[in-house]
XYZ file of C-alpha atoms in Angstrom:
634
model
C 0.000 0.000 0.000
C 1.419 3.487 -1.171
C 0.927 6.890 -2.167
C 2.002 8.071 -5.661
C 2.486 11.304 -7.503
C 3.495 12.784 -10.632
C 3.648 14.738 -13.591
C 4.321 15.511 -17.110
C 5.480 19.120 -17.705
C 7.789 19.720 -20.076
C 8.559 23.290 -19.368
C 10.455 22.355 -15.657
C 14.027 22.056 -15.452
C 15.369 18.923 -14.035
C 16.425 20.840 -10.739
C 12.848 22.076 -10.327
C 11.226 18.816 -11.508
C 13.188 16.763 -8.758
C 12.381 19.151 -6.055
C 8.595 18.995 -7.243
C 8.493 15.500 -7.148
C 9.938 15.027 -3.578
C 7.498 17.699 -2.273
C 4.746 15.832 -3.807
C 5.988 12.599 -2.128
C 6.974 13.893 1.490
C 3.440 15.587 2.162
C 1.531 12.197 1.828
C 4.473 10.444 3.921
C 1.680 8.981 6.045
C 0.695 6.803 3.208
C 4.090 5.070 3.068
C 5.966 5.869 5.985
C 8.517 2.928 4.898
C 10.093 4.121 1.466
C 10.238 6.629 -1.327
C 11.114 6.096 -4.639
C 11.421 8.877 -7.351
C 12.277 8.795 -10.812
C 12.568 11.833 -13.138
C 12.785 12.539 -17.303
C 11.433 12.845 -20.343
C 9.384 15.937 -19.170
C 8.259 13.563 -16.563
C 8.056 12.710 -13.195
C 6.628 9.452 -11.184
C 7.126 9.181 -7.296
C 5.900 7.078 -4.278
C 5.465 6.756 -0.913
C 5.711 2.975 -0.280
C 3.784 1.435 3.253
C 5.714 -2.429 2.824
C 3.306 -5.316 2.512
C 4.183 -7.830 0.160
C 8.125 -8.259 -1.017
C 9.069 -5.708 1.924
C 12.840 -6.513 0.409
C 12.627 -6.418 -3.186
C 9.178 -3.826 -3.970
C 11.153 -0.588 -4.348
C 9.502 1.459 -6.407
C 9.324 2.991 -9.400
C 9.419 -0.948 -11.061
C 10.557 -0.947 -14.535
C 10.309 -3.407 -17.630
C 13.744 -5.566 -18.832
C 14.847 -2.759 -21.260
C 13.695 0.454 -18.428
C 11.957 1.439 -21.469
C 8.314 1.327 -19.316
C 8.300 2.625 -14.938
C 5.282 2.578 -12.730
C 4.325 3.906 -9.383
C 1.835 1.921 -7.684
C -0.487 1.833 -4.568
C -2.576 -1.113 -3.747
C -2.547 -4.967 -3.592
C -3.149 -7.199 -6.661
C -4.481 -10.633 -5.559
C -4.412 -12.593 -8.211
C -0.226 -11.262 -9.175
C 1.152 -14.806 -8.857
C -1.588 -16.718 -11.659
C -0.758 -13.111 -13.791
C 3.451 -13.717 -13.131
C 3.022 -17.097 -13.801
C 1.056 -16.364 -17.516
C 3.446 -13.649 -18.451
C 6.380 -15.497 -17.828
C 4.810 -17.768 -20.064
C 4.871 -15.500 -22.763
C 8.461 -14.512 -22.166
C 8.823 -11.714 -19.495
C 11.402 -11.834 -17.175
C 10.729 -10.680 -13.576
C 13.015 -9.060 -11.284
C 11.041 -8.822 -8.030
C 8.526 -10.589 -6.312
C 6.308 -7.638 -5.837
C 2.927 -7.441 -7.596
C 3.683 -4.084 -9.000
C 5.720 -5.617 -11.560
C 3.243 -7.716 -12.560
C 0.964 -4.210 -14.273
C 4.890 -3.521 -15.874
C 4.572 -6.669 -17.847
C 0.510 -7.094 -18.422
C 1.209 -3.672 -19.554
C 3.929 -4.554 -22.344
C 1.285 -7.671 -23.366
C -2.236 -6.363 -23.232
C -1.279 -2.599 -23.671
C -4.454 -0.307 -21.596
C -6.567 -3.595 -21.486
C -4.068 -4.417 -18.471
C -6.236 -3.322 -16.109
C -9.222 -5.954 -17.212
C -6.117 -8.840 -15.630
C -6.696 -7.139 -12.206
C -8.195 -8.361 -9.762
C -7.656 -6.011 -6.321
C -7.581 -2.277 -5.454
C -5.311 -0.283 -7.059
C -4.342 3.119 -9.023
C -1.111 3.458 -10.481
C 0.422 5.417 -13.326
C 3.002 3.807 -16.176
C 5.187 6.100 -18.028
C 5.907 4.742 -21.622
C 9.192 6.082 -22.936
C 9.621 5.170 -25.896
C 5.926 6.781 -26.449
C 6.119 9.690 -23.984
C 2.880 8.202 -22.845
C 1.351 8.077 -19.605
C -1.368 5.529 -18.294
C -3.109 5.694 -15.326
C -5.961 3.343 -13.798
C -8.414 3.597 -10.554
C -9.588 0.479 -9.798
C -13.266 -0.970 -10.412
C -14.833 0.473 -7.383
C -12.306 3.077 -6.385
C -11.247 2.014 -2.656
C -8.030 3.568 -4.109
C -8.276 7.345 -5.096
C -6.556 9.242 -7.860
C -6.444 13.038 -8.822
C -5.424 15.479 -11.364
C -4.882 18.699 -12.349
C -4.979 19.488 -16.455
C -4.569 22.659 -17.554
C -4.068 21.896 -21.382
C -0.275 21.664 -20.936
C 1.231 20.295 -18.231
C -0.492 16.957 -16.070
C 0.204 16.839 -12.334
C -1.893 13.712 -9.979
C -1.563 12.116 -7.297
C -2.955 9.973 -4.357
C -4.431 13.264 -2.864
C -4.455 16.866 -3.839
C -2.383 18.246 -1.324
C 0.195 16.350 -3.827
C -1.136 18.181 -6.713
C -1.040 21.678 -4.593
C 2.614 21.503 -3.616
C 3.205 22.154 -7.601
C 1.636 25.731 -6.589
C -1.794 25.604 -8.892
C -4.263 28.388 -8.540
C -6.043 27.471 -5.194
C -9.694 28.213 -6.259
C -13.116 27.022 -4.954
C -15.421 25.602 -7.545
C -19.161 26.841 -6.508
C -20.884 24.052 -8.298
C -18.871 21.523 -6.343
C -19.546 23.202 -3.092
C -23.138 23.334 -4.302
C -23.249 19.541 -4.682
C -21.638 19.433 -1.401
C -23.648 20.824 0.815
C -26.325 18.421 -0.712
C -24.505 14.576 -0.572
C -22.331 15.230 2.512
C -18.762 14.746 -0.058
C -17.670 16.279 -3.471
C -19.224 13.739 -6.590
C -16.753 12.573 -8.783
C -15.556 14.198 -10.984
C -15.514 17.510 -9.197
C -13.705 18.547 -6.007
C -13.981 21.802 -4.294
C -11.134 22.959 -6.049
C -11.241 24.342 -9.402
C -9.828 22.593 -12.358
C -8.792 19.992 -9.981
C -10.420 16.107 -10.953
C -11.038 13.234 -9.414
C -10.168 10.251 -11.829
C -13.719 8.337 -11.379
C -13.431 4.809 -10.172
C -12.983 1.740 -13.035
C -11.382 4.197 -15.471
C -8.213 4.666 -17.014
C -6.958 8.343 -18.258
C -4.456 8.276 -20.665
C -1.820 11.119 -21.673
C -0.533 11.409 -25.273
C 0.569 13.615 -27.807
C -0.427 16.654 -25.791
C -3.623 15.523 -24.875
C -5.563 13.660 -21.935
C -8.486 11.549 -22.161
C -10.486 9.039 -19.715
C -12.469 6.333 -20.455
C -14.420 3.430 -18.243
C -13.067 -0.282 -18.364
C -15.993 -2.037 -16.557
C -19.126 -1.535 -15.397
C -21.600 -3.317 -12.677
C -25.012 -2.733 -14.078
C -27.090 -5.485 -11.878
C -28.891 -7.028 -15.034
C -30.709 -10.161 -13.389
C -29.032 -12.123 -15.907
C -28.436 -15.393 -13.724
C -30.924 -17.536 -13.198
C -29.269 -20.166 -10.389
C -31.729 -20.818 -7.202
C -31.714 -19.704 -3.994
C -29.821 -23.098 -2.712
C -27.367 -22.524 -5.417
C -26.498 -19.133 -5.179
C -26.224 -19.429 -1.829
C -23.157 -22.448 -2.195
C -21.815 -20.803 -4.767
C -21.406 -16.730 -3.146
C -19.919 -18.995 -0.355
C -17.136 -20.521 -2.057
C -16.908 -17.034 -3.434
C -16.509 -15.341 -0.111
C -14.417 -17.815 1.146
C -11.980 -17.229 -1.971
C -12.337 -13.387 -1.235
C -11.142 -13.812 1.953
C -8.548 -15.962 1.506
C -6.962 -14.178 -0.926
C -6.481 -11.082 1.318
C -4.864 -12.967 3.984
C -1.891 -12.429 1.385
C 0.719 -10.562 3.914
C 4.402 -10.331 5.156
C 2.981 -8.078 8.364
C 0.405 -8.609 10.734
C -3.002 -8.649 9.740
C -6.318 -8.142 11.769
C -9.957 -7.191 10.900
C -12.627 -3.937 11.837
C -14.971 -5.894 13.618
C -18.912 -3.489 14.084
C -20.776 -6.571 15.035
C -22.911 -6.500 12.065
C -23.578 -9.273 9.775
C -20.802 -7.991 7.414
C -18.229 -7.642 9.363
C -18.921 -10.700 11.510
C -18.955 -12.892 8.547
C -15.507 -11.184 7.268
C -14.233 -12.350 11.063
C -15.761 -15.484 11.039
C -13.933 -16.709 7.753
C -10.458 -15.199 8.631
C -11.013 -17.295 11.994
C -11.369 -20.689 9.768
C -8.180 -19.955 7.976
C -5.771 -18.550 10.348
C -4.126 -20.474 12.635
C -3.813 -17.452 15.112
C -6.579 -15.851 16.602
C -8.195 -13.187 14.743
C -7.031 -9.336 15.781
C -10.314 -7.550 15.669
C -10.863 -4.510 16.565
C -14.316 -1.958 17.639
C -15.466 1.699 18.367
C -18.132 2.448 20.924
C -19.836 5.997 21.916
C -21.093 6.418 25.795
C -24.479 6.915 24.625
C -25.671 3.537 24.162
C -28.124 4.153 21.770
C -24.971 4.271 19.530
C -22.981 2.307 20.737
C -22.615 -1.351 18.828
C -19.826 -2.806 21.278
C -22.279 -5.643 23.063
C -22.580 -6.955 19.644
C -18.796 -6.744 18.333
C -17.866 -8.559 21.965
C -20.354 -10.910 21.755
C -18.952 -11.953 17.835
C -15.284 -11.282 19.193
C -16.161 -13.992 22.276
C -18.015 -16.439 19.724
C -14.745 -16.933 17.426
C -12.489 -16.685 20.150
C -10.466 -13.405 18.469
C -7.632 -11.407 20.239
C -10.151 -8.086 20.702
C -9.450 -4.274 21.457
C -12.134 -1.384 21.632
C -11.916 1.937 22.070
C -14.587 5.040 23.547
C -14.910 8.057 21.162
C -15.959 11.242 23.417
C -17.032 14.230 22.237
C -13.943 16.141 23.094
C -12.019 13.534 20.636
C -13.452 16.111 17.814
C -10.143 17.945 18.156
C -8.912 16.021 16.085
C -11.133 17.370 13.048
C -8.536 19.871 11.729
C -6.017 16.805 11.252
C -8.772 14.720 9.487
C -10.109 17.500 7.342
C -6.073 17.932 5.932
C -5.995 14.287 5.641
C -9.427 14.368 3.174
C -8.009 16.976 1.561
C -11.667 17.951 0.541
C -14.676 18.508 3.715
C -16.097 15.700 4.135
C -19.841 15.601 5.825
C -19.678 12.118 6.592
C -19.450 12.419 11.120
C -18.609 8.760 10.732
C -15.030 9.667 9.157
C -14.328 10.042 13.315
C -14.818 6.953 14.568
C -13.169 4.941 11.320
C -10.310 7.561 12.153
C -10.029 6.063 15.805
C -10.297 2.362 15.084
C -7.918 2.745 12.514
C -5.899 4.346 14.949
C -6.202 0.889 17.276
C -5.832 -1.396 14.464
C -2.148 0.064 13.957
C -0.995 -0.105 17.038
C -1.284 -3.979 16.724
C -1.709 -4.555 12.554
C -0.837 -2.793 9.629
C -3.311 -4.675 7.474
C -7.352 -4.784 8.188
C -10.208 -6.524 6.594
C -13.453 -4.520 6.727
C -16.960 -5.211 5.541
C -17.188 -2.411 3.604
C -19.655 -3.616 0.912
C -22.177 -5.318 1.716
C -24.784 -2.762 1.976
C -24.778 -1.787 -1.185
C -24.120 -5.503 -3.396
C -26.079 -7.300 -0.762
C -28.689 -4.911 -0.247
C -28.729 -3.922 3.304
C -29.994 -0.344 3.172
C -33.281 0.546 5.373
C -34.306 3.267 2.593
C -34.382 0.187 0.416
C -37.089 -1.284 2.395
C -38.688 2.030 2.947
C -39.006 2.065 -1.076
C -40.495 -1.234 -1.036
C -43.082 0.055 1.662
C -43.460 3.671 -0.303
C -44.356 1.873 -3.484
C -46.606 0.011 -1.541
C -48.862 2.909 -0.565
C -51.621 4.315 -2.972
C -51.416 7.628 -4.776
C -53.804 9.247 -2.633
C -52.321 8.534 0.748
C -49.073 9.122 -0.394
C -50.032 12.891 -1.764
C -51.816 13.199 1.523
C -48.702 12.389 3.277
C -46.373 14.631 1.417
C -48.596 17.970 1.243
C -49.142 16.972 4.978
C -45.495 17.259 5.607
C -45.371 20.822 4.678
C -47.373 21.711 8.188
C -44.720 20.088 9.710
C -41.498 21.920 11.388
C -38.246 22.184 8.896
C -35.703 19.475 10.793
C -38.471 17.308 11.789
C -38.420 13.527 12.080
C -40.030 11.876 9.227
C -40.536 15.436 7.583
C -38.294 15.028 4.940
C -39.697 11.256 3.893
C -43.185 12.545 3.930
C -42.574 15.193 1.504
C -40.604 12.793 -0.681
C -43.544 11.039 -1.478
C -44.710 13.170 -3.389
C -42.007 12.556 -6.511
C -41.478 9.403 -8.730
C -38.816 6.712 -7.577
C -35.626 8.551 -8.357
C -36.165 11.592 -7.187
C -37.565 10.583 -4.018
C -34.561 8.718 -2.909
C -32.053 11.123 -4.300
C -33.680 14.020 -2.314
C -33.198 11.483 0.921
C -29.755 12.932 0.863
C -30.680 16.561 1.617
C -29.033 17.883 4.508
C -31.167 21.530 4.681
C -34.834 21.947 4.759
C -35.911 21.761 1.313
C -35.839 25.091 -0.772
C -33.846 26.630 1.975
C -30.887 27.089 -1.131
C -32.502 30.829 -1.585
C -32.274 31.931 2.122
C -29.030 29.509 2.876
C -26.423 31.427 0.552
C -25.970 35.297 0.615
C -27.263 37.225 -2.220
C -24.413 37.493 -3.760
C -23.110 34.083 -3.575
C -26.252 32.207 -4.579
C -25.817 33.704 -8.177
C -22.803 31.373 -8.728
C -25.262 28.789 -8.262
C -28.904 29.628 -9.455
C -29.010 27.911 -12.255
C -27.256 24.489 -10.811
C -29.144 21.760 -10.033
C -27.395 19.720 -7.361
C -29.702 16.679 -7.353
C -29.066 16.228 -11.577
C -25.846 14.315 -10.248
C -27.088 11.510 -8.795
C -30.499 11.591 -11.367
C -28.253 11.352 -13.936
C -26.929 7.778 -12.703
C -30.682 6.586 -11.989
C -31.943 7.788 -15.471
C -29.034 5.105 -16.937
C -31.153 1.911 -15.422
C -34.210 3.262 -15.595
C -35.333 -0.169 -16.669
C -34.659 -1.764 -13.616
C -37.020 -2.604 -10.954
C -36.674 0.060 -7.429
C -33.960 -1.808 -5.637
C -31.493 -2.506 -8.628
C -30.994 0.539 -10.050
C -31.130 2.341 -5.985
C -28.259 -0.501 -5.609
C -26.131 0.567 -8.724
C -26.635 4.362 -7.963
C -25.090 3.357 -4.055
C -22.254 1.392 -5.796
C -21.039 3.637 -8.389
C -21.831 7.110 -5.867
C -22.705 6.665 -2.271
C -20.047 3.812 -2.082
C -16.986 5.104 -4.081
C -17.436 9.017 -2.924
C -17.921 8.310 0.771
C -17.677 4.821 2.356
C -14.403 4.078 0.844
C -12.922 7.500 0.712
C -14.136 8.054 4.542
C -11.859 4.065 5.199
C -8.792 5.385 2.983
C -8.209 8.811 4.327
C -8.637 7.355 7.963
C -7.025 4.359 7.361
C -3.979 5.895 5.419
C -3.486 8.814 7.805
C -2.407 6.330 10.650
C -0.123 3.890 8.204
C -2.886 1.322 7.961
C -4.043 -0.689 5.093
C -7.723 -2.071 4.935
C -8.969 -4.832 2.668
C -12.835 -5.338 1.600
C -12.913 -8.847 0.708
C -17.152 -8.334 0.044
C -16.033 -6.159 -2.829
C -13.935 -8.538 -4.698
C -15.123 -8.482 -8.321
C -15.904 -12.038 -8.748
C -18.145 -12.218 -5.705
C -19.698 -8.861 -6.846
C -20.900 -9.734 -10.259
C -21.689 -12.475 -9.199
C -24.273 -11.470 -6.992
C -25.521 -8.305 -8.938
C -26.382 -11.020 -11.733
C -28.929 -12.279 -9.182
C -32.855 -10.657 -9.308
C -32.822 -8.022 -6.942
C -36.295 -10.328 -5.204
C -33.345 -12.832 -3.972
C -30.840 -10.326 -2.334
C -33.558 -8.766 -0.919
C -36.739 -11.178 -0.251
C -39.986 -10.840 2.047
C -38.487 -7.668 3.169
C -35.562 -8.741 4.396
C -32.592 -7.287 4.064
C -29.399 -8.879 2.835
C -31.277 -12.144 2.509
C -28.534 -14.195 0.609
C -25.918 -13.235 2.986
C -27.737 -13.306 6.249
C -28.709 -17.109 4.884
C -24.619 -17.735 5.250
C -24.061 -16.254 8.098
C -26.911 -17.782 10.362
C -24.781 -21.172 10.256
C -21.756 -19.317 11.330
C -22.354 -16.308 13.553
C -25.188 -15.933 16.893
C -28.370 -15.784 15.544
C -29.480 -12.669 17.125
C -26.981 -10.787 14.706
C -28.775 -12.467 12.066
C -32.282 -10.913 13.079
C -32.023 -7.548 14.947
C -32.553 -4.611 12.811
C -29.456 -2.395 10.995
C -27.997 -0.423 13.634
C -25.563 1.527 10.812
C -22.137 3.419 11.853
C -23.650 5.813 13.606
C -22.229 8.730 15.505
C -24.309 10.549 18.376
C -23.709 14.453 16.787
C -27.428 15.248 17.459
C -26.688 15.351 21.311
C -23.298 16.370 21.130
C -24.380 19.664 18.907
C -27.041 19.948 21.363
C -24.710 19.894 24.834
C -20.722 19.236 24.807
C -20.265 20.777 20.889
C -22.731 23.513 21.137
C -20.106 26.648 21.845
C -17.824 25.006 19.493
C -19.831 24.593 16.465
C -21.222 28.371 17.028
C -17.739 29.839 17.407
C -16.648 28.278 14.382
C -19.489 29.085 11.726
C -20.396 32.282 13.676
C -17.467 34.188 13.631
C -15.756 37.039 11.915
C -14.227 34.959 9.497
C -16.690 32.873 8.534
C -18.954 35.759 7.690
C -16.437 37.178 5.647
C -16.470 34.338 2.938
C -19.593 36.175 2.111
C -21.152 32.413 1.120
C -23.930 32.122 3.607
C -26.307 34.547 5.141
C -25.320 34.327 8.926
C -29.051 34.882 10.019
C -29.667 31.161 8.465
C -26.180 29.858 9.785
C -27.673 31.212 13.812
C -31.051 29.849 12.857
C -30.389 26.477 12.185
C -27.622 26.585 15.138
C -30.894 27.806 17.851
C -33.365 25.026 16.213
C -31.199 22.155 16.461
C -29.759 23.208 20.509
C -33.417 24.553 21.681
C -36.138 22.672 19.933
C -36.037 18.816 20.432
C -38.086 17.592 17.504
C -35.775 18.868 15.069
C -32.746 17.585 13.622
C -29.687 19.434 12.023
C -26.732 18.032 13.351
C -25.698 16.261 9.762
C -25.958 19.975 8.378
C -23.866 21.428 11.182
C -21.363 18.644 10.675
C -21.260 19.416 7.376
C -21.132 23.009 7.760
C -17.787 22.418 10.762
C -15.746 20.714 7.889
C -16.426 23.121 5.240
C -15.298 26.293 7.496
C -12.484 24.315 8.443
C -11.326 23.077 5.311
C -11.362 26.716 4.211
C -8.909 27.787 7.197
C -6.458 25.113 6.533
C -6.398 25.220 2.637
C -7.601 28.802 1.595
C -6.758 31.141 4.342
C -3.640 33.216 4.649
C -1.947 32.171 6.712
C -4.076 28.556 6.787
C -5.022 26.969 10.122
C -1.941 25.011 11.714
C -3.749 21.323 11.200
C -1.019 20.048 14.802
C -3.441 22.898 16.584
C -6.458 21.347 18.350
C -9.820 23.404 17.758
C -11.116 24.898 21.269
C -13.466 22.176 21.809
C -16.420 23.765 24.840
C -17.049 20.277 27.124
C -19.518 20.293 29.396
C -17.756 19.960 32.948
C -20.060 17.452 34.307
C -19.905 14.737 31.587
């Protein structure tokens, strides 16, 4: 597991150039705190940070081809490099290492840009061709690895993050549509971030660079067509012996290995197959709040007890928030996602005893474990008239209000209904949110067309397919994974999601959607496998979700520290929000108990700080805690 950078600019000296590139490399340190390897020329540049997992000796990096005619920086794990070594010595490639980054060298030489279809893992990477003065670069099928780039028609600079790309001193800009889309899904969509001219290479594409010019196109697509027609006993023995293959495959390791352990059906599945094939007790390892209403420790000690693992936990307080600053650097974007703070801790744990973790990251969205797919089911369910009752009803009802938002939804068609689940404001508050002068950036934006856009693509799917393959190509690959990597990678830790592996994934997407999710139950075909393996009380009580208790900490410990923050001087000065809303929404969430803004504040916390550490002059010093207020009694 790595970090890599680069470039193409023609116009640097070689001085410059090698300076750039070990800038670019030394900032994301934390994603390979054990090596860096550079390599400069041709108007180019490829570097990488280099966390040691398989070939610790030999896996220096940049790897080149027999003649050095072909280098590539690399960061991820191929599991299935050995079968690939094995066929391309076959055809006549000798190998130097035993790392699996010089298996792409060689797939690269024999399958050209098609490489990438022999991959089976998580990976982006970059090859520099010569003899061509060609670039590749590849994200892999579902993005757990991320890749960006700045183009700005001559020169190419990318890199694991963008505080890579920044060191090369680009115009730091905000782009108002991204901010726009934002403040509405909780993270920047791909392609945008929230800087200008700044990309995010979208997941299971490659972007190549040639003769001046850049271009990007997608190598593979999951488009959960129920084109396999096996039974339920069937499917069910044959996604076992495809789990079991998942899992096995990521036990691949020279350093110690342990798993994430929620005490959910994914996770405890993940545990429960490591624990058949190790021959050491599983490491696992769990976050808990105080509130217990949040708090899923009972059930990852009751799993950890039931295979007999070597378990740790950890408490996250509210006071633990001072470490925001640090992850909002590490994102390099804000990210509105409050559970980025707990995956930040038990990453955190899991290195002080691993450096490689298996997660169940997953199977929500290729099982189908999501409650708003059941609530779909149940919407559909309900005739016209009750539902337009329901949703003109909902506009008596207080802005913030439980069930509010889900009422009003009602009143759209399919897509739009569960795209507009994501809102974080009361709906049309875009008018009154943004000052005058701001909102004309914006006007004419439509935030939700994003995600519409991916739901008008299978619009002949039944409900639950097409909401499954909008969460896997969106929700999954612009949030759950980024919110794992950033956390993960900021403390020197590599995670594995062994229910993502692409054989077990198409597999199961080829299913009808009426067998991953039957009778209403969600996750049907997994929770089938797991009832012979874990209690059955995780089997059957309902999805508890990776929760984190901001409502009550916004409305007692966090209260003076979220005001301070998006009330103050400088804040107001970004002249993007009217500061009567800002104060509004602050009172209604800490005073009135039946609403519920604490997402939005979130949200609204990593946005101001993102703009102190990256825009301000001088920018917020991320080693410098926030004043967090804390109540004195708690």
């Amino acid at each position: 597991m790595c970090g890599i950078a680069g470039f193409v600019d023609t116009e640097l000296s070689l001085n410059r150039a090698e300076q750039l590139i070990d800038n670019m490399c030394q900032i994301i340190r934390h994603r390979g705190p054990d090596d860096q390897g550079v390599w400069v020329g041709d108007g180019a540049a490829l570097g990488s940070r280099r966390l040691s997992i398989i070939d610790v000796a030999g896996g220096h990096q940049p790897i080149f081809n027999e003649d050095q005619s072909i280098l590539i920086v690399f960061n991820g794990e191929i599991y299935n490099y050995l079968e690939l070594r094995k066929e391309l010595q076959e055809r006549g490639h000798h190998f130097d290492t035993n790392s699996d980054t010089e298996a792409i060298v060689h797939a690269y030489e024999e399958f050209g840009d098609d490489c990438v279809k022999h991959l089976r893992g998580m990976f982006t990477f970059a090859i520099w061709d010569r003899k061509r003065r060609r670039l590749l670069a590849a994200r892999d099928r579902f993005g757990k690895k991320p890749l960006n780039y700045y183009w700005d028609g001559q020169r190419l600079i990318f890199g694991s993050e963008i505080k890579s790309i920044l060191e090369a001193g680009i115009p730091r800009e905000v782009n108002p549509i991204a901010l726009d889309e934002y403040l509405v899904y909780r993270y920047v969509p791909t392609p945008n971030t929230l800087f200008k001219n700044v990309m995010k290479l979208p997941a299971a594409h490659i972007l190549i660079y040639e003769d001046g010019q850049i271009s990007t196109k997608r190598y593979w697509e999951l488009p959960f067509t129920p084109t396999c027609q096996d039974d339920e006993a069937t499917a069910i023995e044959r996604i076992l012996a495809l789990l079991k293959d998942a899992v096995k495959v990521r036990l691949m390791s020279e350093v110690p290995l342990g798993a994430f352990l929620s005490g959910g059906v994914d996770s405890s599945v993940v545990v429960g197959l490591m624990s058949q094939m190790m021959s050491q007790p599983v490491k696992t390892f769990s976050i808990g709040f105080e509130e217990d209403d949040y708090s899923e420790l009972p059930y990852a000690r009751q799993i950890a007890e039931h295979f007999g693992t070597d378990h740790h936990e950890f408490f996250v307080r509210p006071e633990l928030i001072s470490v925001l600053p640090q992850l909002v650097w590490a994102y390099d974007e804000p990210f509105g996602d409050a559970s980025m703070l707990p995956t930040y801790y038990v990453s955190k744990l899991a290195r002080e005893h691993v450096t490689v973790a298996l997660t169940g990251d997953g199977g929500d969205e290729i099982f189908g474990g999501y409650v708003h797919y059941e609530r779909e089911l149940a919407t559909s369910r309900i005739p016209l008239f009750m539902r337009l009752l329901l949703g003109y009803g909902s506009l008596l009802m207080p802005a913030g209000m439980r069930g509010k938002k889900r009422f009003h939804n009602m009143l759209y068609d399919h897509a739009t209904r569960n795209v507009c689940t994501t809102t974080l404001f009361p709906e049309g508050s875009r008018p009154s949110m943004y000052s005058h002068d701001y909102f004309t950036h914006v006007r004419d934006h439509n935030p939700f067309e994003r995600q519409l856009s991916e739901y008008h693509k299978v619009s002949h799917l039944d409900a639950i397919a097409s909401m499954q393959y909008v969460d896997a190509r969106v929700y999954l690959t612009d949030d759950i994974l980024v919110k794992v990597d950033k956390a993960s990678m900021l403390n020197s830790l590599e995670t594995r999601a062994p229910l993502l592996d692409q054989h077990l994934v198409e597999y199961v997407a080829s299913l009808p959607s009426t067998m991953r999710m039957r009778n209403g139950v969600l996750k049907y075909l997994l929770k089938k496998i797991a009832i012979d393996m874990v209690p059955p009380e995780t089997v059957t009580r309902p999805k508890h979700g990776f929760r984190v208790p901001i409502k009550q900490w916004f409305r007692g410990d966090l209260n003076a520290y979220a005001r301070d923050l998006l009330d103050s001087p400088g804040a107001q000065q970004r002249g993007i929000f009217n500061p009567q809303f800002i104060r509004n929404l602050l009172s209604a969430h800490a005073n009135t108990k039946l609403v519920n803004f604490s997402e939005a504040i979130w949200a609204l916390v990593c946005l101001e700080l993102w703009f102190q550490i990256y825009m301000d002059e001088p920018p917020l010093h991320v080693g410098q805690a926030p004043r967090v207020h804390v109540a004195k009694n708690h």
